[in-house]
Amino acid sequence: MKHRPAPGVAEATSATAPSATTARPSVVRVDPDAFDPAALEPAADALRRGELVAFPTETVYGLGANALDARAVARIFEAKGRPANNPLIVHVAHVDQARALVTAWPDAAERLARAFWPGPLTLVLPRRDDLPAAISAGLGSVGLRIPAHPVARALIERAGVPVAAPSANRYTQVSPTTAAHVVKGLGARVDWIVDGGPTTVGIESTVVSLLDPARPRILRPGMLGPDELARVVAGIDYLGDSSNAADLAATPQLSPGLARKHYAPRARVVLVDNATGDEALTPVLNGEAGPVGWIRLARSGVADGSHQIVLPCDPAGYAERFYGALHALDDAGCSVIAIETPPQTDAWRPIWDRLVRAAS
Ligand code: TXA
Ligand code: MG
């Protein structure tokens, strides 16, 4: 996949070393289509030394720390303000590195890894006891992923350690899709930021539990959907879609990170059925202090405006730009963001998941 450089970013690869006079975070900028992996060495070294390094993946920016260092992992929770009961995804550069972190590698894991890694897929498997307990939030499992972003893979490879990384935002806030979003949300809470331009998938990875390999369960929907997964493994379903009572009873333990309020901007989010039109908003908007922001679907008659962002009417194009639109309208001081809802089809399901959370 083609990665675009960040708009307004200096062309030259540059690193700003931390010192008494430079404020954190230090920033390394790289062009994802043409970079010298050696430029990542200061950030890789920081990871090895237990510091926090934000970096781009193809989905969203991650807040990385050495997954084998319990103190570094604790710093992630502190920087995000994240509750300890929400486990982290461990990012690796190779399948062998993933296998070394788990006590079982079922055939379903092998097939999914071969088909979709590197890529926006996280596999949940039984964890090895010697991993820091905090990574798994006390569960007996760990989420693993090989990201497809060339900068992420080069950084992990160079660091030589598995990298625990949640999205690089404060707890419940909107995930970052640019380095600027990370600076805005975390500022000096992060030691280094690797700026590799905007992300391309735009929403977080699909999380699949393989704790029962015969019944893979999607814990978090992502742009890699069940139809694609089902081409490789049998029995795949969304957790909670199945009528199986054991599945439903296990939901809170299996998927502790799915707090309802998540991905929420500062502004209040209102979902507007596109069949209803603008009039439906009038009662909602009465008495609003700040300007009303709009996220609309591209079709004839709507255009970008100072508080209106028009997104493509296909799920991949929409996902790529959705979080950026929430950030932009927040930054514009909107007190409410009205979102024209997309179709209720399977292809839009991962986006609906984020819309509902943003609005709750
Ligand atoms: O695309 C992504 O997945 C991004 C990039 C940085 O890789 N990361 C990300 O991390 O979204 P985070 O921490 O914001 O979300 C991780 C999700 C949560 O829903 C969490 O509960 C789930 O993965 N998860 C992680 N480990 C798990 C485990 N052992 N069991 C069940 N769910 C787990
Ligand atoms: Mg997150």
Short mmCIF file of C-alpha atoms and ligand atoms in Angstrom, two decimals:
data_model
loop_
_atom_site.label_atom_id
_atom_site.label_comp_id
_atom_site.label_asym_id
_atom_site.label_seq_id
_atom_site.Cartn_x
_atom_site.Cartn_y
_atom_site.Cartn_z
CA MET A 1 0.00 0.00 0.00
CA LYS A 2 1.16 3.50 -0.79
CA HIS A 3 1.82 5.81 2.14
CA ARG A 4 1.54 9.54 1.72
CA PRO A 5 3.97 11.81 3.54
CA ALA A 6 2.49 14.08 6.17
CA PRO A 7 1.40 17.40 4.75
CA GLY A 8 3.65 20.25 5.77
CA VAL A 9 6.39 17.98 7.02
CA ALA A 10 10.04 18.74 6.24
CA GLU A 11 11.40 16.50 3.51
CA ALA A 12 14.70 15.75 5.14
CA THR A 13 14.79 12.93 7.64
CA SER A 14 15.60 14.56 10.91
CA ALA A 15 15.91 13.57 14.52
CA THR A 16 15.82 15.87 17.48
CA ALA A 17 17.73 14.38 20.36
CA PRO A 18 16.34 15.04 23.82
CA SER A 19 18.34 17.46 25.90
CA ALA A 20 17.80 19.83 28.77
CA THR A 21 16.73 22.54 26.32
CA THR A 22 14.48 20.59 23.89
CA ALA A 23 11.04 19.79 25.17
CA ARG A 24 9.74 16.25 24.93
CA PRO A 25 8.73 14.54 22.76
CA SER A 26 11.63 14.21 20.38
CA VAL A 27 10.42 13.71 16.82
CA VAL A 28 11.86 11.61 14.00
CA ARG A 29 10.28 12.21 10.58
CA VAL A 30 10.53 9.58 7.89
CA ASP A 31 9.03 9.20 4.45
CA PRO A 32 7.41 5.73 4.63
CA ASP A 33 8.06 5.15 0.92
CA ALA A 34 11.77 5.88 1.11
CA PHE A 35 13.61 5.89 4.42
CA ASP A 36 16.88 4.71 5.83
CA PRO A 37 16.07 2.34 8.73
CA ALA A 38 19.12 3.78 10.52
CA ALA A 39 17.10 6.98 11.03
CA LEU A 40 14.94 4.95 13.43
CA GLU A 41 17.87 3.99 15.67
CA PRO A 42 17.35 6.68 18.34
CA ALA A 43 13.68 5.63 18.69
CA ALA A 44 14.57 1.92 18.66
CA ASP A 45 17.18 2.55 21.32
CA ALA A 46 14.63 4.47 23.40
CA LEU A 47 12.31 1.45 23.23
CA ARG A 48 15.06 -0.85 24.44
CA ARG A 49 15.78 1.57 27.31
CA GLY A 50 12.16 1.46 28.52
CA GLU A 51 10.96 4.77 27.06
CA LEU A 52 7.64 5.43 25.32
CA VAL A 53 7.77 5.76 21.53
CA ALA A 54 4.72 6.63 19.44
CA PHE A 55 4.89 5.25 15.90
CA PRO A 56 2.67 4.89 12.84
CA THR A 57 0.96 1.64 11.92
CA GLU A 58 -1.32 1.19 8.93
CA THR A 59 -4.36 1.45 11.26
CA VAL A 60 -3.64 4.21 13.82
CA TYR A 61 -0.57 5.51 15.66
CA GLY A 62 0.53 3.28 18.54
CA LEU A 63 2.07 4.22 21.90
CA GLY A 64 4.91 1.70 22.10
CA ALA A 65 7.00 0.30 24.92
CA ASN A 66 9.24 -2.73 25.32
CA ALA A 67 6.73 -5.52 26.02
CA LEU A 68 9.30 -7.45 28.07
CA ASP A 69 9.88 -4.54 30.48
CA ALA A 70 7.18 -4.36 33.16
CA ARG A 71 8.12 -0.79 34.13
CA ALA A 72 7.89 0.41 30.53
CA VAL A 73 4.51 -1.30 30.17
CA ALA A 74 3.30 0.40 33.36
CA ARG A 75 4.28 3.75 31.83
CA ILE A 76 1.89 3.13 28.91
CA PHE A 77 -1.07 2.80 31.27
CA GLU A 78 0.04 5.93 33.13
CA ALA A 79 0.52 8.02 29.96
CA LYS A 80 -2.88 7.00 28.56
CA GLY A 81 -4.75 7.19 31.86
CA ARG A 82 -5.90 3.72 30.90
CA PRO A 83 -7.51 1.41 33.45
CA ALA A 84 -5.43 -1.64 34.33
CA ASN A 85 -8.21 -4.01 33.22
CA ASN A 86 -7.73 -3.20 29.54
CA PRO A 87 -5.05 -5.39 27.90
CA LEU A 88 -2.46 -4.25 25.33
CA ILE A 89 -1.61 -5.56 21.87
CA VAL A 90 1.97 -6.76 21.43
CA HIS A 91 3.48 -5.89 18.03
CA VAL A 92 6.18 -8.07 16.50
CA ALA A 93 8.11 -8.12 13.23
CA HIS A 94 8.03 -11.88 12.50
CA VAL A 95 5.74 -14.86 13.05
CA ASP A 96 8.49 -16.66 15.02
CA GLN A 97 8.58 -13.73 17.43
CA ALA A 98 4.80 -14.07 17.92
CA ARG A 99 5.00 -17.81 18.52
CA ALA A 100 7.64 -17.25 21.19
CA LEU A 101 5.15 -15.26 23.29
CA VAL A 102 2.35 -17.85 23.44
CA THR A 103 1.85 -21.35 24.82
CA ALA A 104 -0.28 -22.55 21.90
CA TRP A 105 -0.13 -21.84 18.17
CA PRO A 106 -3.17 -23.58 16.70
CA ASP A 107 -3.59 -24.27 13.01
CA ALA A 108 -6.08 -21.39 12.82
CA ALA A 109 -3.35 -18.99 14.02
CA GLU A 110 -0.92 -20.27 11.41
CA ARG A 111 -3.48 -19.87 8.65
CA LEU A 112 -4.61 -16.40 9.69
CA ALA A 113 -1.03 -15.21 10.19
CA ARG A 114 0.01 -16.51 6.77
CA ALA A 115 -2.97 -14.90 5.07
CA PHE A 116 -3.21 -11.54 6.84
CA TRP A 117 0.12 -10.68 8.51
CA PRO A 118 1.57 -8.20 8.19
CA GLY A 119 -1.78 -6.45 8.41
CA PRO A 120 -4.63 -5.04 10.48
CA LEU A 121 -5.37 -8.26 12.37
CA THR A 122 -4.75 -8.98 16.08
CA LEU A 123 -4.80 -12.58 17.28
CA VAL A 124 -5.59 -13.38 20.93
CA LEU A 125 -3.81 -16.53 22.15
CA PRO A 126 -2.80 -18.13 25.47
CA ARG A 127 0.11 -16.14 26.87
CA ARG A 128 3.43 -17.22 28.30
CA ASP A 129 3.78 -16.61 32.02
CA ASP A 130 7.02 -14.66 31.70
CA LEU A 131 5.36 -11.73 29.89
CA PRO A 132 4.58 -8.81 32.22
CA ALA A 133 1.13 -9.50 33.71
CA ALA A 134 -0.05 -5.93 33.02
CA ILE A 135 0.04 -6.50 29.25
CA SER A 136 -2.81 -8.97 29.57
CA ALA A 137 -4.64 -7.09 32.32
CA GLY A 138 -4.64 -10.26 34.38
CA LEU A 139 -6.06 -12.46 31.60
CA GLY A 140 -4.35 -15.67 30.53
CA SER A 141 -4.08 -14.43 26.95
CA VAL A 142 -2.20 -11.93 24.83
CA GLY A 143 -3.12 -10.04 21.65
CA LEU A 144 -0.47 -10.17 18.90
CA ARG A 145 -0.06 -8.36 15.62
CA ILE A 146 2.50 -7.80 12.86
CA PRO A 147 1.66 -4.35 11.49
CA ALA A 148 1.94 -3.76 7.74
CA HIS A 149 3.34 -0.23 7.97
CA PRO A 150 6.96 -0.29 6.76
CA VAL A 151 8.06 2.18 9.43
CA ALA A 152 6.43 0.14 12.23
CA ARG A 153 8.07 -3.06 11.07
CA ALA A 154 11.47 -1.45 10.65
CA LEU A 155 11.23 0.08 14.12
CA ILE A 156 10.23 -3.19 15.82
CA GLU A 157 12.88 -5.09 13.88
CA ARG A 158 15.55 -2.61 14.87
CA ALA A 159 14.45 -2.46 18.52
CA GLY A 160 14.82 -6.25 18.64
CA VAL A 161 12.07 -6.56 21.27
CA PRO A 162 8.31 -7.12 21.04
CA VAL A 163 6.52 -3.77 21.34
CA ALA A 164 3.35 -3.36 23.41
CA ALA A 165 1.27 -0.59 21.88
CA PRO A 166 -2.27 0.63 22.39
CA SER A 167 -3.51 3.49 20.23
CA ALA A 168 -1.52 6.62 21.12
CA ASN A 169 -4.35 8.62 22.68
CA ARG A 170 -5.58 9.35 26.20
CA TYR A 171 -8.14 6.84 27.44
CA THR A 172 -11.60 7.27 25.77
CA GLN A 173 -10.31 9.89 23.33
CA VAL A 174 -10.17 9.63 19.56
CA SER A 175 -7.36 7.48 18.17
CA PRO A 176 -4.58 9.35 16.33
CA THR A 177 -4.05 8.96 12.60
CA THR A 178 -1.25 11.56 12.37
CA ALA A 179 1.76 12.46 14.50
CA ALA A 180 0.13 15.85 15.16
CA HIS A 181 -2.84 14.06 16.78
CA VAL A 182 -0.39 12.26 19.08
CA VAL A 183 1.30 15.52 20.08
CA LYS A 184 -2.09 17.10 20.75
CA GLY A 185 -3.32 14.21 22.90
CA LEU A 186 -0.23 13.02 24.76
CA GLY A 187 2.33 15.83 24.45
CA ALA A 188 5.22 15.40 26.86
CA ARG A 189 3.78 12.14 28.21
CA VAL A 190 5.55 10.42 25.30
CA ASP A 191 9.34 10.44 24.92
CA TRP A 192 9.63 9.98 21.14
CA ILE A 193 7.33 10.24 18.16
CA VAL A 194 8.15 8.65 14.83
CA ASP A 195 6.23 10.67 12.24
CA GLY A 196 5.57 8.57 9.15
CA GLY A 197 2.68 10.61 7.79
CA PRO A 198 -1.05 9.84 8.01
CA THR A 199 -2.22 6.26 8.45
CA THR A 200 -4.09 4.58 5.60
CA VAL A 201 -6.52 2.06 7.13
CA GLY A 202 -7.61 4.67 9.64
CA ILE A 203 -9.39 2.56 12.29
CA GLU A 204 -8.00 -0.07 14.66
CA SER A 205 -7.24 -3.67 13.77
CA THR A 206 -9.75 -6.51 13.78
CA VAL A 207 -9.24 -8.44 17.06
CA VAL A 208 -9.87 -12.20 16.81
CA SER A 209 -9.78 -14.54 19.81
CA LEU A 210 -8.38 -18.00 19.11
CA LEU A 211 -8.68 -19.18 22.70
CA ASP A 212 -11.12 -21.78 21.33
CA PRO A 213 -9.48 -22.37 17.92
CA ALA A 214 -12.53 -24.20 16.63
CA ARG A 215 -14.64 -21.10 17.21
CA PRO A 216 -12.66 -17.97 16.34
CA ARG A 217 -14.46 -14.91 17.68
CA ILE A 218 -14.17 -11.33 16.45
CA LEU A 219 -13.83 -9.25 19.64
CA ARG A 220 -13.44 -5.92 17.84
CA PRO A 221 -14.57 -5.33 14.25
CA GLY A 222 -12.02 -3.82 11.87
CA MET A 223 -11.62 -3.30 8.16
CA LEU A 224 -10.55 -6.92 7.75
CA GLY A 225 -14.03 -8.45 7.83
CA PRO A 226 -15.53 -11.87 8.59
CA ASP A 227 -15.94 -12.82 4.94
CA GLU A 228 -12.21 -12.49 4.30
CA LEU A 229 -11.35 -14.29 7.56
CA ALA A 230 -13.79 -17.10 6.75
CA ARG A 231 -11.89 -17.87 3.56
CA VAL A 232 -9.02 -19.05 5.74
CA VAL A 233 -10.59 -20.47 8.93
CA ALA A 234 -13.89 -22.15 9.71
CA GLY A 235 -16.38 -21.18 12.40
CA ILE A 236 -15.65 -17.45 12.52
CA ASP A 237 -18.29 -15.19 14.04
CA TYR A 238 -18.62 -11.92 15.91
CA LEU A 239 -18.57 -12.41 19.66
CA GLY A 240 -22.11 -11.85 20.82
CA ASP A 241 -23.67 -12.53 17.41
CA SER A 242 -23.77 -16.21 18.15
CA SER A 243 -26.74 -17.59 20.02
CA ASN A 244 -24.31 -19.61 22.13
CA ALA A 245 -24.97 -18.80 25.80
CA ALA A 246 -21.37 -19.54 26.84
CA ASP A 247 -20.12 -16.91 24.36
CA LEU A 248 -22.45 -14.29 25.69
CA ALA A 249 -21.64 -15.05 29.32
CA ALA A 250 -17.92 -14.77 28.56
CA THR A 251 -18.17 -11.41 26.79
CA PRO A 252 -16.92 -9.13 29.58
CA GLN A 253 -13.87 -11.30 30.29
CA LEU A 254 -13.08 -11.98 26.65
CA SER A 255 -13.29 -8.41 25.55
CA PRO A 256 -12.52 -6.12 28.47
CA GLY A 257 -11.46 -3.21 26.26
CA LEU A 258 -14.82 -2.67 24.66
CA ALA A 259 -15.97 0.04 27.03
CA ARG A 260 -18.91 1.79 25.52
CA LYS A 261 -17.54 5.31 25.77
CA HIS A 262 -14.54 5.15 23.49
CA TYR A 263 -13.20 7.03 20.50
CA ALA A 264 -15.08 10.08 21.76
CA PRO A 265 -14.12 13.63 20.80
CA ARG A 266 -14.59 16.54 23.22
CA ALA A 267 -17.65 17.66 21.28
CA ARG A 268 -20.97 15.86 21.74
CA VAL A 269 -21.60 13.52 18.81
CA VAL A 270 -25.07 13.17 17.30
CA LEU A 271 -25.86 10.56 14.65
CA VAL A 272 -28.30 11.77 12.02
CA ASP A 273 -30.13 9.34 9.78
CA ASN A 274 -29.47 10.57 6.28
CA ALA A 275 -33.05 9.88 5.35
CA THR A 276 -34.20 12.43 7.93
CA GLY A 277 -32.15 15.33 6.67
CA ASP A 278 -30.96 18.51 8.32
CA GLU A 279 -34.33 19.45 9.86
CA ALA A 280 -34.03 16.56 12.31
CA LEU A 281 -31.13 18.37 13.92
CA THR A 282 -32.91 21.59 14.76
CA PRO A 283 -34.10 20.55 18.25
CA VAL A 284 -30.69 19.06 19.03
CA LEU A 285 -28.85 22.18 17.99
CA ASN A 286 -30.99 24.70 19.84
CA GLY A 287 -28.94 26.50 22.45
CA GLU A 288 -25.58 25.15 21.33
CA ALA A 289 -22.81 27.41 22.56
CA GLY A 290 -20.21 26.64 19.92
CA PRO A 291 -20.41 26.01 16.19
CA VAL A 292 -22.01 22.82 14.91
CA GLY A 293 -19.68 20.52 13.01
CA TRP A 294 -20.87 18.18 10.29
CA ILE A 295 -19.44 14.97 8.90
CA ARG A 296 -21.35 14.16 5.74
CA LEU A 297 -21.28 11.52 3.05
CA ALA A 298 -20.07 12.49 -0.39
CA ARG A 299 -22.93 12.92 -2.80
CA SER A 300 -24.12 15.66 -5.03
CA GLY A 301 -24.80 18.93 -3.32
CA VAL A 302 -22.51 18.63 -0.30
CA ALA A 303 -19.05 20.18 -0.13
CA ASP A 304 -16.42 20.75 2.54
CA GLY A 305 -16.97 23.92 4.55
CA SER A 306 -15.39 25.59 7.55
CA HIS A 307 -17.26 23.24 9.89
CA GLN A 308 -18.28 20.56 7.42
CA ILE A 309 -16.18 17.62 6.28
CA VAL A 310 -17.39 15.38 3.48
CA LEU A 311 -16.14 11.79 3.56
CA PRO A 312 -16.15 9.20 0.77
CA CYS A 313 -19.18 6.93 0.58
CA ASP A 314 -17.15 3.71 0.56
CA PRO A 315 -16.15 2.06 3.87
CA ALA A 316 -12.37 1.99 3.23
CA GLY A 317 -12.24 5.61 2.10
CA TYR A 318 -14.46 6.67 5.00
CA ALA A 319 -12.43 4.77 7.61
CA GLU A 320 -9.18 6.29 6.38
CA ARG A 321 -10.40 9.82 7.12
CA PHE A 322 -13.00 9.40 9.90
CA TYR A 323 -10.83 9.98 13.01
CA GLY A 324 -9.08 12.86 11.24
CA ALA A 325 -12.48 14.49 10.70
CA LEU A 326 -13.37 14.14 14.41
CA HIS A 327 -10.01 15.64 15.40
CA ALA A 328 -10.40 18.53 12.95
CA LEU A 329 -13.91 19.46 14.10
CA ASP A 330 -12.82 19.24 17.75
CA ASP A 331 -9.88 21.51 16.96
CA ALA A 332 -12.28 23.94 15.24
CA GLY A 333 -14.05 24.32 18.59
CA CYS A 334 -17.32 22.62 17.62
CA SER A 335 -19.48 21.89 20.64
CA VAL A 336 -21.48 19.28 18.76
CA ILE A 337 -20.56 17.10 15.80
CA ALA A 338 -23.45 15.84 13.68
CA ILE A 339 -22.65 12.75 11.66
CA GLU A 340 -24.75 11.71 8.71
CA THR A 341 -24.98 7.95 9.13
CA PRO A 342 -23.78 5.50 6.45
CA PRO A 343 -25.77 2.46 5.26
CA GLN A 344 -26.44 -0.35 7.78
CA THR A 345 -24.61 -3.02 5.82
CA ASP A 346 -21.94 -5.56 6.84
CA ALA A 347 -19.20 -3.63 5.08
CA TRP A 348 -19.93 -0.60 7.26
CA ARG A 349 -20.06 -2.56 10.53
CA PRO A 350 -16.58 -1.58 11.84
CA ILE A 351 -17.43 2.06 11.18
CA TRP A 352 -20.82 1.80 12.86
CA ASP A 353 -19.03 0.32 15.88
CA ARG A 354 -16.93 3.53 16.19
CA LEU A 355 -19.88 5.83 15.41
CA VAL A 356 -22.00 4.35 18.19
CA ARG A 357 -19.15 4.56 20.70
CA ALA A 358 -18.32 8.15 19.72
CA ALA A 359 -21.96 9.10 20.23
CA SER A 360 -22.52 7.33 23.57
O1 TXA B 1 -4.85 -1.26 15.17
C1 TXA B 1 -4.65 -1.48 16.38
O2 TXA B 1 -5.01 -2.52 16.92
C2 TXA B 1 -3.89 -0.40 17.17
C3 TXA B 1 -2.49 -0.30 16.61
C4 TXA B 1 -1.61 0.62 17.42
O3 TXA B 1 -1.93 -1.58 16.50
N1 TXA B 1 -3.89 -0.71 18.56
C5 TXA B 1 -5.00 -0.62 19.34
O4 TXA B 1 -4.76 -0.89 20.67
O5 TXA B 1 -6.07 -0.30 18.91
P1 TXA B 1 -5.82 -0.58 21.81
O6 TXA B 1 -5.09 -0.89 23.08
O7 TXA B 1 -6.34 0.78 21.67
O8 TXA B 1 -6.92 -1.67 21.63
C6 TXA B 1 -6.62 -3.01 21.89
C7 TXA B 1 -7.85 -3.86 21.83
C8 TXA B 1 -8.74 -3.61 23.03
O9 TXA B 1 -10.09 -3.71 22.62
C9 TXA B 1 -8.34 -4.75 23.94
O10 TXA B 1 -9.31 -5.09 24.88
C10 TXA B 1 -8.09 -5.86 22.94
O11 TXA B 1 -7.48 -5.23 21.86
N2 TXA B 1 -7.18 -6.87 23.50
C11 TXA B 1 -5.85 -6.79 23.65
N3 TXA B 1 -5.38 -7.89 24.27
C12 TXA B 1 -6.43 -8.70 24.50
C13 TXA B 1 -6.62 -9.96 25.14
N4 TXA B 1 -5.59 -10.64 25.65
N5 TXA B 1 -7.87 -10.46 25.20
C14 TXA B 1 -8.90 -9.78 24.68
N6 TXA B 1 -8.82 -8.58 24.09
C15 TXA B 1 -7.60 -8.03 24.01
MG MG B 2 -7.51 2.50 21.66
#
